[in-house]
CSV table of C-alpha atoms in Angstrom, one decimal:
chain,number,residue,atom,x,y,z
A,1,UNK,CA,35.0,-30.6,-42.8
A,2,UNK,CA,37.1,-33.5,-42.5
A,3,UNK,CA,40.4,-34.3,-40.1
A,4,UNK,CA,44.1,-33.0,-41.9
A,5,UNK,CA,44.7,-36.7,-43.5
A,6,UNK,CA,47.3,-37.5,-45.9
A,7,UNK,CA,47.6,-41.3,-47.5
A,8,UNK,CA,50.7,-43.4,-45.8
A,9,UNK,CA,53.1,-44.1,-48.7
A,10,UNK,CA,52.8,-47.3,-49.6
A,11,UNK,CA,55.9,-49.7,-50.9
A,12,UNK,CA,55.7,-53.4,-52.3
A,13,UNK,CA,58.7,-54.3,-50.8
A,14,UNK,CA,61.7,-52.3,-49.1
A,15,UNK,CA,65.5,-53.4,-48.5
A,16,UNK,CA,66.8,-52.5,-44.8
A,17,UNK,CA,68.7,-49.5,-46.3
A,18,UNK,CA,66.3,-47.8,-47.8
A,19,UNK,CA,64.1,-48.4,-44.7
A,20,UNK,CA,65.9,-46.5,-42.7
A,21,UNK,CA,67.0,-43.9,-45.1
A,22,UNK,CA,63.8,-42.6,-46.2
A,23,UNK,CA,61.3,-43.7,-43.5
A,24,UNK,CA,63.3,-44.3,-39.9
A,25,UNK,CA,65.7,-42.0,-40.1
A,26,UNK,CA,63.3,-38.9,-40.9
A,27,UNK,CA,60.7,-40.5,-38.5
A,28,UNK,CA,58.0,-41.7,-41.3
A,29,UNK,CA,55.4,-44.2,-41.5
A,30,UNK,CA,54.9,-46.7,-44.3
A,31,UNK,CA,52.7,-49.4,-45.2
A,32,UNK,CA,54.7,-52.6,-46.7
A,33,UNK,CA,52.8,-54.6,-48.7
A,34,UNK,CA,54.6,-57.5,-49.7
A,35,UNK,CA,57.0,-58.3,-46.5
A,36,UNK,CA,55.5,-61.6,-45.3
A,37,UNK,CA,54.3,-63.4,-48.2
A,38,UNK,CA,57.0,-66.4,-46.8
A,39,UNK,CA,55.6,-66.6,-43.6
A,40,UNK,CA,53.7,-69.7,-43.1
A,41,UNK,CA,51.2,-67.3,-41.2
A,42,UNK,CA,50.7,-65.4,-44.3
A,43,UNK,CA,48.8,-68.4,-45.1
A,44,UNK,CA,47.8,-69.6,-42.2
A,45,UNK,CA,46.9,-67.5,-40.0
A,46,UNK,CA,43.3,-66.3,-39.8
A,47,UNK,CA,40.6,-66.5,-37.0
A,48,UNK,CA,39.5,-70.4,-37.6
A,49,UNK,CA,43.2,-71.2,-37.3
A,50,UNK,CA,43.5,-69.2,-34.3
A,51,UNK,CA,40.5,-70.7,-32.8
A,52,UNK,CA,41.9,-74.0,-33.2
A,53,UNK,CA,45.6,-73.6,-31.8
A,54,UNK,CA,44.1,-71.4,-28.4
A,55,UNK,CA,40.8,-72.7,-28.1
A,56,UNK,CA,41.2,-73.5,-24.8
A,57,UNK,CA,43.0,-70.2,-23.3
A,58,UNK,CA,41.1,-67.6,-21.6
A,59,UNK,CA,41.7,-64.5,-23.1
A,60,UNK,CA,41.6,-60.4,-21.9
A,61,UNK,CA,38.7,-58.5,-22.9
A,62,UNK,CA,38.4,-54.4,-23.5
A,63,UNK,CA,35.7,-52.2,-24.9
A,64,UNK,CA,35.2,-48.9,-25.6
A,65,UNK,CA,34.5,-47.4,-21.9
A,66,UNK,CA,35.6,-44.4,-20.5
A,67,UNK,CA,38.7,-44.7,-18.0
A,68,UNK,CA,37.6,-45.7,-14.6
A,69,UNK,CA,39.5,-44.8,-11.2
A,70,UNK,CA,38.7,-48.3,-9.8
A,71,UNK,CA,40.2,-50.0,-12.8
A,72,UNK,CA,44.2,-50.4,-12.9
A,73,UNK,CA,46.4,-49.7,-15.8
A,74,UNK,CA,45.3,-51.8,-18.4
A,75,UNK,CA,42.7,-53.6,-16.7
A,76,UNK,CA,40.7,-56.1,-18.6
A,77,UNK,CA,37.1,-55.6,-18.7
A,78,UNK,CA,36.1,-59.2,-19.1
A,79,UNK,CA,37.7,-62.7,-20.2
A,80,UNK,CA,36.6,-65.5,-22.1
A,81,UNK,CA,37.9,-68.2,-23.9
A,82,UNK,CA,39.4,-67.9,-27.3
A,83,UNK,CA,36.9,-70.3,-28.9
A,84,UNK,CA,33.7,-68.5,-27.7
A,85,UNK,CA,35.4,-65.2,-28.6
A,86,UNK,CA,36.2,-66.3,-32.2
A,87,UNK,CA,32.6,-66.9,-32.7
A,88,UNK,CA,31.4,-63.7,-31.7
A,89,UNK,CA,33.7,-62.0,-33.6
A,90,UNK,CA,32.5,-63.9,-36.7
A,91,UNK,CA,29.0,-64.0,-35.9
A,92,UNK,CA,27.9,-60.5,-34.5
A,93,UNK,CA,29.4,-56.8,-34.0
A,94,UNK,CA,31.1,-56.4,-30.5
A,95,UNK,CA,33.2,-53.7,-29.1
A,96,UNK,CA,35.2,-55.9,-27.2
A,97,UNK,CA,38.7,-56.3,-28.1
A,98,UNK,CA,42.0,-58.5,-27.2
A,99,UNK,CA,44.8,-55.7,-26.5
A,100,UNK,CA,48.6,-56.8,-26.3
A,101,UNK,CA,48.2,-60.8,-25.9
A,102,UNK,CA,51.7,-62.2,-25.9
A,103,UNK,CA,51.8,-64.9,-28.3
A,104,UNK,CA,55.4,-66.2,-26.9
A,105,UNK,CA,53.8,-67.0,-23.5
A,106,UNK,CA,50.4,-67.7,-24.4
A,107,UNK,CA,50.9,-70.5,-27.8
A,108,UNK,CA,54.2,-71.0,-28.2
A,109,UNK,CA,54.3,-73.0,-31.7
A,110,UNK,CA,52.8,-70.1,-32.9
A,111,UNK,CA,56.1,-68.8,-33.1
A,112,UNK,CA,57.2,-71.0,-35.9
A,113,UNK,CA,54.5,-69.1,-37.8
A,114,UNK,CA,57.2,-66.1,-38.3
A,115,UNK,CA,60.4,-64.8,-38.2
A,116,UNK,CA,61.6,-61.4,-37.1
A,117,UNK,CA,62.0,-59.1,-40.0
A,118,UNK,CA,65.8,-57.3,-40.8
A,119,UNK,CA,63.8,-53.6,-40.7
A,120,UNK,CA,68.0,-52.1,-39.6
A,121,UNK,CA,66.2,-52.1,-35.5
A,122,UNK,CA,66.7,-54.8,-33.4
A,123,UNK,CA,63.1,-56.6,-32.7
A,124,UNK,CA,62.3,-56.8,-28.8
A,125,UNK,CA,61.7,-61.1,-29.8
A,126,UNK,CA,59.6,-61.5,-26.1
A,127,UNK,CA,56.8,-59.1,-27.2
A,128,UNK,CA,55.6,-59.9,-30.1
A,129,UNK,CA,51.6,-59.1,-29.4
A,130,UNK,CA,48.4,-60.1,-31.1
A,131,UNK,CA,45.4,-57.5,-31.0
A,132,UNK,CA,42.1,-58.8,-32.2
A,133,UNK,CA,38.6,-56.7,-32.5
A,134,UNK,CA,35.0,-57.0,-34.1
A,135,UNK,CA,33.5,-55.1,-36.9
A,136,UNK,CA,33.4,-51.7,-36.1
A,137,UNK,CA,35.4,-51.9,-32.9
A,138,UNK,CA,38.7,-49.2,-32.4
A,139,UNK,CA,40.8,-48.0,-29.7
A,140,UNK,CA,40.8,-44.5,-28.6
A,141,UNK,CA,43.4,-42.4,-30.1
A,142,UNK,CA,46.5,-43.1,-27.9
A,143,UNK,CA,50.4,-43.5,-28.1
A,144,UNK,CA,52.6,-46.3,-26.7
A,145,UNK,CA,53.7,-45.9,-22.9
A,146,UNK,CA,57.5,-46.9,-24.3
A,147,UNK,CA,57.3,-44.5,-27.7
A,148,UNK,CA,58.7,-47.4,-29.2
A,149,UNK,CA,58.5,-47.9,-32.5
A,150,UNK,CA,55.9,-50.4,-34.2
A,151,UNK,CA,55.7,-52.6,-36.7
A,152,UNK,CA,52.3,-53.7,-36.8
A,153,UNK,CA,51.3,-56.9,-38.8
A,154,UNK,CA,47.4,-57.4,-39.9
A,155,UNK,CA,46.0,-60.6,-40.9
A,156,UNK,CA,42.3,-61.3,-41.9
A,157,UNK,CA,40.1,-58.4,-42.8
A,158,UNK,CA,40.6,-54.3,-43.0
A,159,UNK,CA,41.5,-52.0,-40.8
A,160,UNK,CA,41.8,-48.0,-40.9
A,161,UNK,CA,44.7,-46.7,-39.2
A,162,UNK,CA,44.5,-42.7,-38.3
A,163,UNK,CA,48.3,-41.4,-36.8
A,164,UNK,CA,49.6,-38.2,-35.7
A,165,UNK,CA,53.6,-37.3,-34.6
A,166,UNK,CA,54.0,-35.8,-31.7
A,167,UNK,CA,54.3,-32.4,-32.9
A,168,UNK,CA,50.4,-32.9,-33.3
A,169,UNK,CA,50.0,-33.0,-29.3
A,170,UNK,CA,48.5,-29.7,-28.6
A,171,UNK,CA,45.7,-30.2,-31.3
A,172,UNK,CA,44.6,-33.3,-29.8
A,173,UNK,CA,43.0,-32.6,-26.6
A,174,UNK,CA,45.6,-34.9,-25.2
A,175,UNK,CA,44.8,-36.0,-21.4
A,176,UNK,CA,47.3,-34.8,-19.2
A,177,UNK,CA,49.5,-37.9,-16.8
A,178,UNK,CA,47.9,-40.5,-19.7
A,179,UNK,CA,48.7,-41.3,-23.0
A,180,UNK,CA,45.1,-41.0,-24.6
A,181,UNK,CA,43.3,-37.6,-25.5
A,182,UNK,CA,39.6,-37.6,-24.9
A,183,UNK,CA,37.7,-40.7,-25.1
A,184,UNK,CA,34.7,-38.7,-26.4
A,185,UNK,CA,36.0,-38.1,-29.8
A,186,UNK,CA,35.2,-40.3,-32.5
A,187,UNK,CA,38.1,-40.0,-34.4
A,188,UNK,CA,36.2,-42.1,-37.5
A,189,UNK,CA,33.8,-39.2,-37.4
A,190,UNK,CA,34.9,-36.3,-35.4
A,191,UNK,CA,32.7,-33.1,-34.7
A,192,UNK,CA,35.0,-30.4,-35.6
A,193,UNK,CA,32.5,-27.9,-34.3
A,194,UNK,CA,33.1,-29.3,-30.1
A,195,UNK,CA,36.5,-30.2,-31.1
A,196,UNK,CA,37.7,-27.2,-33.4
A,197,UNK,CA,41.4,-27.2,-32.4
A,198,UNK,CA,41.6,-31.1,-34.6
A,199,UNK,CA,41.2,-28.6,-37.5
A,200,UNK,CA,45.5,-27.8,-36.4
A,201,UNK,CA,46.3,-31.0,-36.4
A,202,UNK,CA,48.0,-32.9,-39.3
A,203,UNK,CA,48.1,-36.3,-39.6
A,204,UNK,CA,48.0,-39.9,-41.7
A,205,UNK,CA,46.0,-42.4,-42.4
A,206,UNK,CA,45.5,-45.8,-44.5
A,207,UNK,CA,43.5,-49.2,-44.4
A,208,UNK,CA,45.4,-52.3,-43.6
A,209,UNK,CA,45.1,-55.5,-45.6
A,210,UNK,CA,45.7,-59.3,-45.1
A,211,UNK,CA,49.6,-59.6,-45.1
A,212,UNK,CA,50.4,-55.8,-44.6
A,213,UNK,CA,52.7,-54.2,-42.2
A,214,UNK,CA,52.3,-50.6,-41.5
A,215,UNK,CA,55.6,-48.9,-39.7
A,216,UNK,CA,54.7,-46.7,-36.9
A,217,UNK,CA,57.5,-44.1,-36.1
A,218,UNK,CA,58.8,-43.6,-32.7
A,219,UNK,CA,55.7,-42.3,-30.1
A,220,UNK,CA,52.8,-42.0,-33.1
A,221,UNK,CA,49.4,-41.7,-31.6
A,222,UNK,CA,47.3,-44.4,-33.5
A,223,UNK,CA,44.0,-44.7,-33.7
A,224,UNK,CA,42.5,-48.5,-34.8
A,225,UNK,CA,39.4,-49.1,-36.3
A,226,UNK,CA,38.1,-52.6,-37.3
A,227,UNK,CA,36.3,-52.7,-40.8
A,228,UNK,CA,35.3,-56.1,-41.2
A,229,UNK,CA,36.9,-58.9,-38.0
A,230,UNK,CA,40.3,-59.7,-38.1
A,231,UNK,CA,43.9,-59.3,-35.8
A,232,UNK,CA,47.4,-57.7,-35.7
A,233,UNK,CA,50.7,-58.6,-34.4
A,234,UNK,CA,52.9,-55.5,-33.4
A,235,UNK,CA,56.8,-56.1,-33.2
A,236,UNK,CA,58.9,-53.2,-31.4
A,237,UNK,CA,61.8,-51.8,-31.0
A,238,UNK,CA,63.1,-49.7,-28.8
A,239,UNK,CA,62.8,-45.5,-29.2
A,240,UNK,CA,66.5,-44.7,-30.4
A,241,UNK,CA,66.3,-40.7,-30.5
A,242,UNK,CA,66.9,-39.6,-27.2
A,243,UNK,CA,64.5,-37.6,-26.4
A,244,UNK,CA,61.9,-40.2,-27.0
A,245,UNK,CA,63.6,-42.6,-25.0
A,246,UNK,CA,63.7,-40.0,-21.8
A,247,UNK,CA,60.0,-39.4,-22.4
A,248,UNK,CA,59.4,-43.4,-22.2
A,249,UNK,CA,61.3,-43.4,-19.0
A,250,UNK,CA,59.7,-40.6,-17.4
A,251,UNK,CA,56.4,-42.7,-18.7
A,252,UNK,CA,57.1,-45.7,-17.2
A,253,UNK,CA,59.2,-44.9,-13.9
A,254,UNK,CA,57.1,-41.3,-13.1
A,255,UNK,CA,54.1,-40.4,-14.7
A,256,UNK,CA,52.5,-43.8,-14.5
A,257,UNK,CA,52.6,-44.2,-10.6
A,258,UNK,CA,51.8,-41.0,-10.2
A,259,UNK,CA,48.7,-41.2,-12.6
A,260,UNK,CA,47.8,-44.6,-10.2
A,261,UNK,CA,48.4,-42.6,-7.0
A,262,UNK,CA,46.6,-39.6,-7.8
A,263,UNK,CA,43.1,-41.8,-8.7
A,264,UNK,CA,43.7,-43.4,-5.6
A,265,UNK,CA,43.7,-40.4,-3.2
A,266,UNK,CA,41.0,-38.2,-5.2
A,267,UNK,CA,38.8,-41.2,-7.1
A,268,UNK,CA,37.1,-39.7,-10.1
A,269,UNK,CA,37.6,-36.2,-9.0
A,270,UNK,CA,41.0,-37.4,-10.9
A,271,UNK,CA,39.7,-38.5,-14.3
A,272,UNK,CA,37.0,-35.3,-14.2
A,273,UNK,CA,40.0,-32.9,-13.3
A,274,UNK,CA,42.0,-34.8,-16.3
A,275,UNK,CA,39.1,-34.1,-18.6
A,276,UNK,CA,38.6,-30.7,-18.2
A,277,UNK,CA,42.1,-29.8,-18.7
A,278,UNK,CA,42.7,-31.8,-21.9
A,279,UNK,CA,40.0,-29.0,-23.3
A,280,UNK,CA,41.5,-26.1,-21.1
A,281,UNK,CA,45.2,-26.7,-22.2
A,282,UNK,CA,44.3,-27.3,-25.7
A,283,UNK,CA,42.2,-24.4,-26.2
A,284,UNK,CA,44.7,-21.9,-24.6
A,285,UNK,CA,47.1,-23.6,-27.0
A,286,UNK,CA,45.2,-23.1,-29.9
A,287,UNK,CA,43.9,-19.5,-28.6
A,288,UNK,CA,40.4,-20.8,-28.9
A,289,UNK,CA,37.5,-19.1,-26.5
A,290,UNK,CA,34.1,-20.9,-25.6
């Protein structure tokens, strides 16, 4: 048995109004297929190119490890320069990703590679953030801290996308004061057997090609997984319903510090506490008994 997926719709192109009628609006994802093909990065952009233009910068590692008391929020777990980690990308599986990389800051002329897309929102234009990742390399299932919502850009290779709406959350042994469930799931694979209440949960999913921009509604949990080398840019722009954007404040102003207080005082009697509700809470939920 097999996760609740249905295929994200899929348009060639889309005018603003429709956009928003059929997919914002009702709070819908959608993969566009056609929406960049006058990009000069539509051409251009791949991992030589991006080897070439940031060579020299020293980029932030992650990898698949489970969430450490010592470590801060977003925390890199290594760095190394973008030549070096172009090569092992193309040269050998490795779990280590680049995670929201600010292009703007980082290689400005890059800029002149795109434009920001009339989608009916207004773009945040000082985030726009690359993501890169190896073969077979993912993020854990996890929504944004800002429930904004995503347009996220893929160049070079495939990538499988598995999201859930929020009315998924008590299927998906969410982690309580986080934004991740467990870290132990393989969402590519999952055991429904140690994870039966997933078996609730409906969701979407889709693989991303060269040139394609899937639309992630407003505080999606997305789940990335790397097919073959390659990287993403995610535009944003702010949650617009309003109880999204009270659940981004509380997010950012509340449950963040006192996520990063609460590690400091009890260590990893925290993140073990954390982890054995996200299967109590779920479980009672889903009126499941061990």
């Amino acid at each position: 048995m097999s996760l609740n997926l249905q295929d994200i719709p899929r348009v060639k192109t889309i005018s603003k109004e429709a956009f928003m009628a059929e997919y914002f609006t009702p709070q819908k994802p959608v993969v566009i297929e056609r929406c960049i093909e006058d990009w000069p990065a539509y051409k251009k952009w791949n991992l030589d190119y991006m080897k070439e233009v940031a060579g020299d910068k020293t980029v932030p590692l992650y990898d698949d490890r489970p969430v450490d008391y010592k470590e801060g929020f977003n925390q890199p777990h290594a760095k190394m320069k973008m030549r070096d980690y172009v090569d092992l990308l193309k040269n050998q599986p490795t779990r280590y990703r680049i995670f929201l990389w600010n292009i703007l800051k980082e290689v400005p002329e890059l800029q002149k590679d795109f434009t920001f897309p009339d989608f009916g929102l207004r773009l945040m234009k000082g985030l726009p953030m690359l993501f890169f990742g190896g073969r077979d390399s993912y993020t854990f299932m996890h929504y944004d801290i800002d429930l904004a919502n995503i347009f996220h850009f893929h160049f070079e290779g495939k990538k499988r996308c598995i999201l859930f709406d929020q009315k998924q959350n008590d299927a998906l042994y969410k982690i309580p004061y986080a934004l991740i469930t467990r870290e132990d799931i393989d969402f590519h694979n999952p055991d429904l057997e140690k994870w039966p209440a997933l078996k609730n949960a409906k969701g979407y999913t889709t693989e991303l090609n060269h040139g394609e921009v899937l639309y992630m509604p407003e505080g999606y949990w997305h789940y990335m997984r790397y097919i073959t080398p390659g990287f993403s840019m995610s535009l944003r722009a702010i949650a617009r319903h309003p109880k999204n954007l009270g659940k981004a404040l509380y997010n950012i102003f509340v449950m963040r510090h006192l996520d990063n207080a609460m590690r400091r005082v009890k260590g990893q009697s925290w993140i073990d506490w954390k982890n054995e509700q996200a299967i109590a809470r779920t479980n009672k939920k889903n009126n499941i008994t061990e």
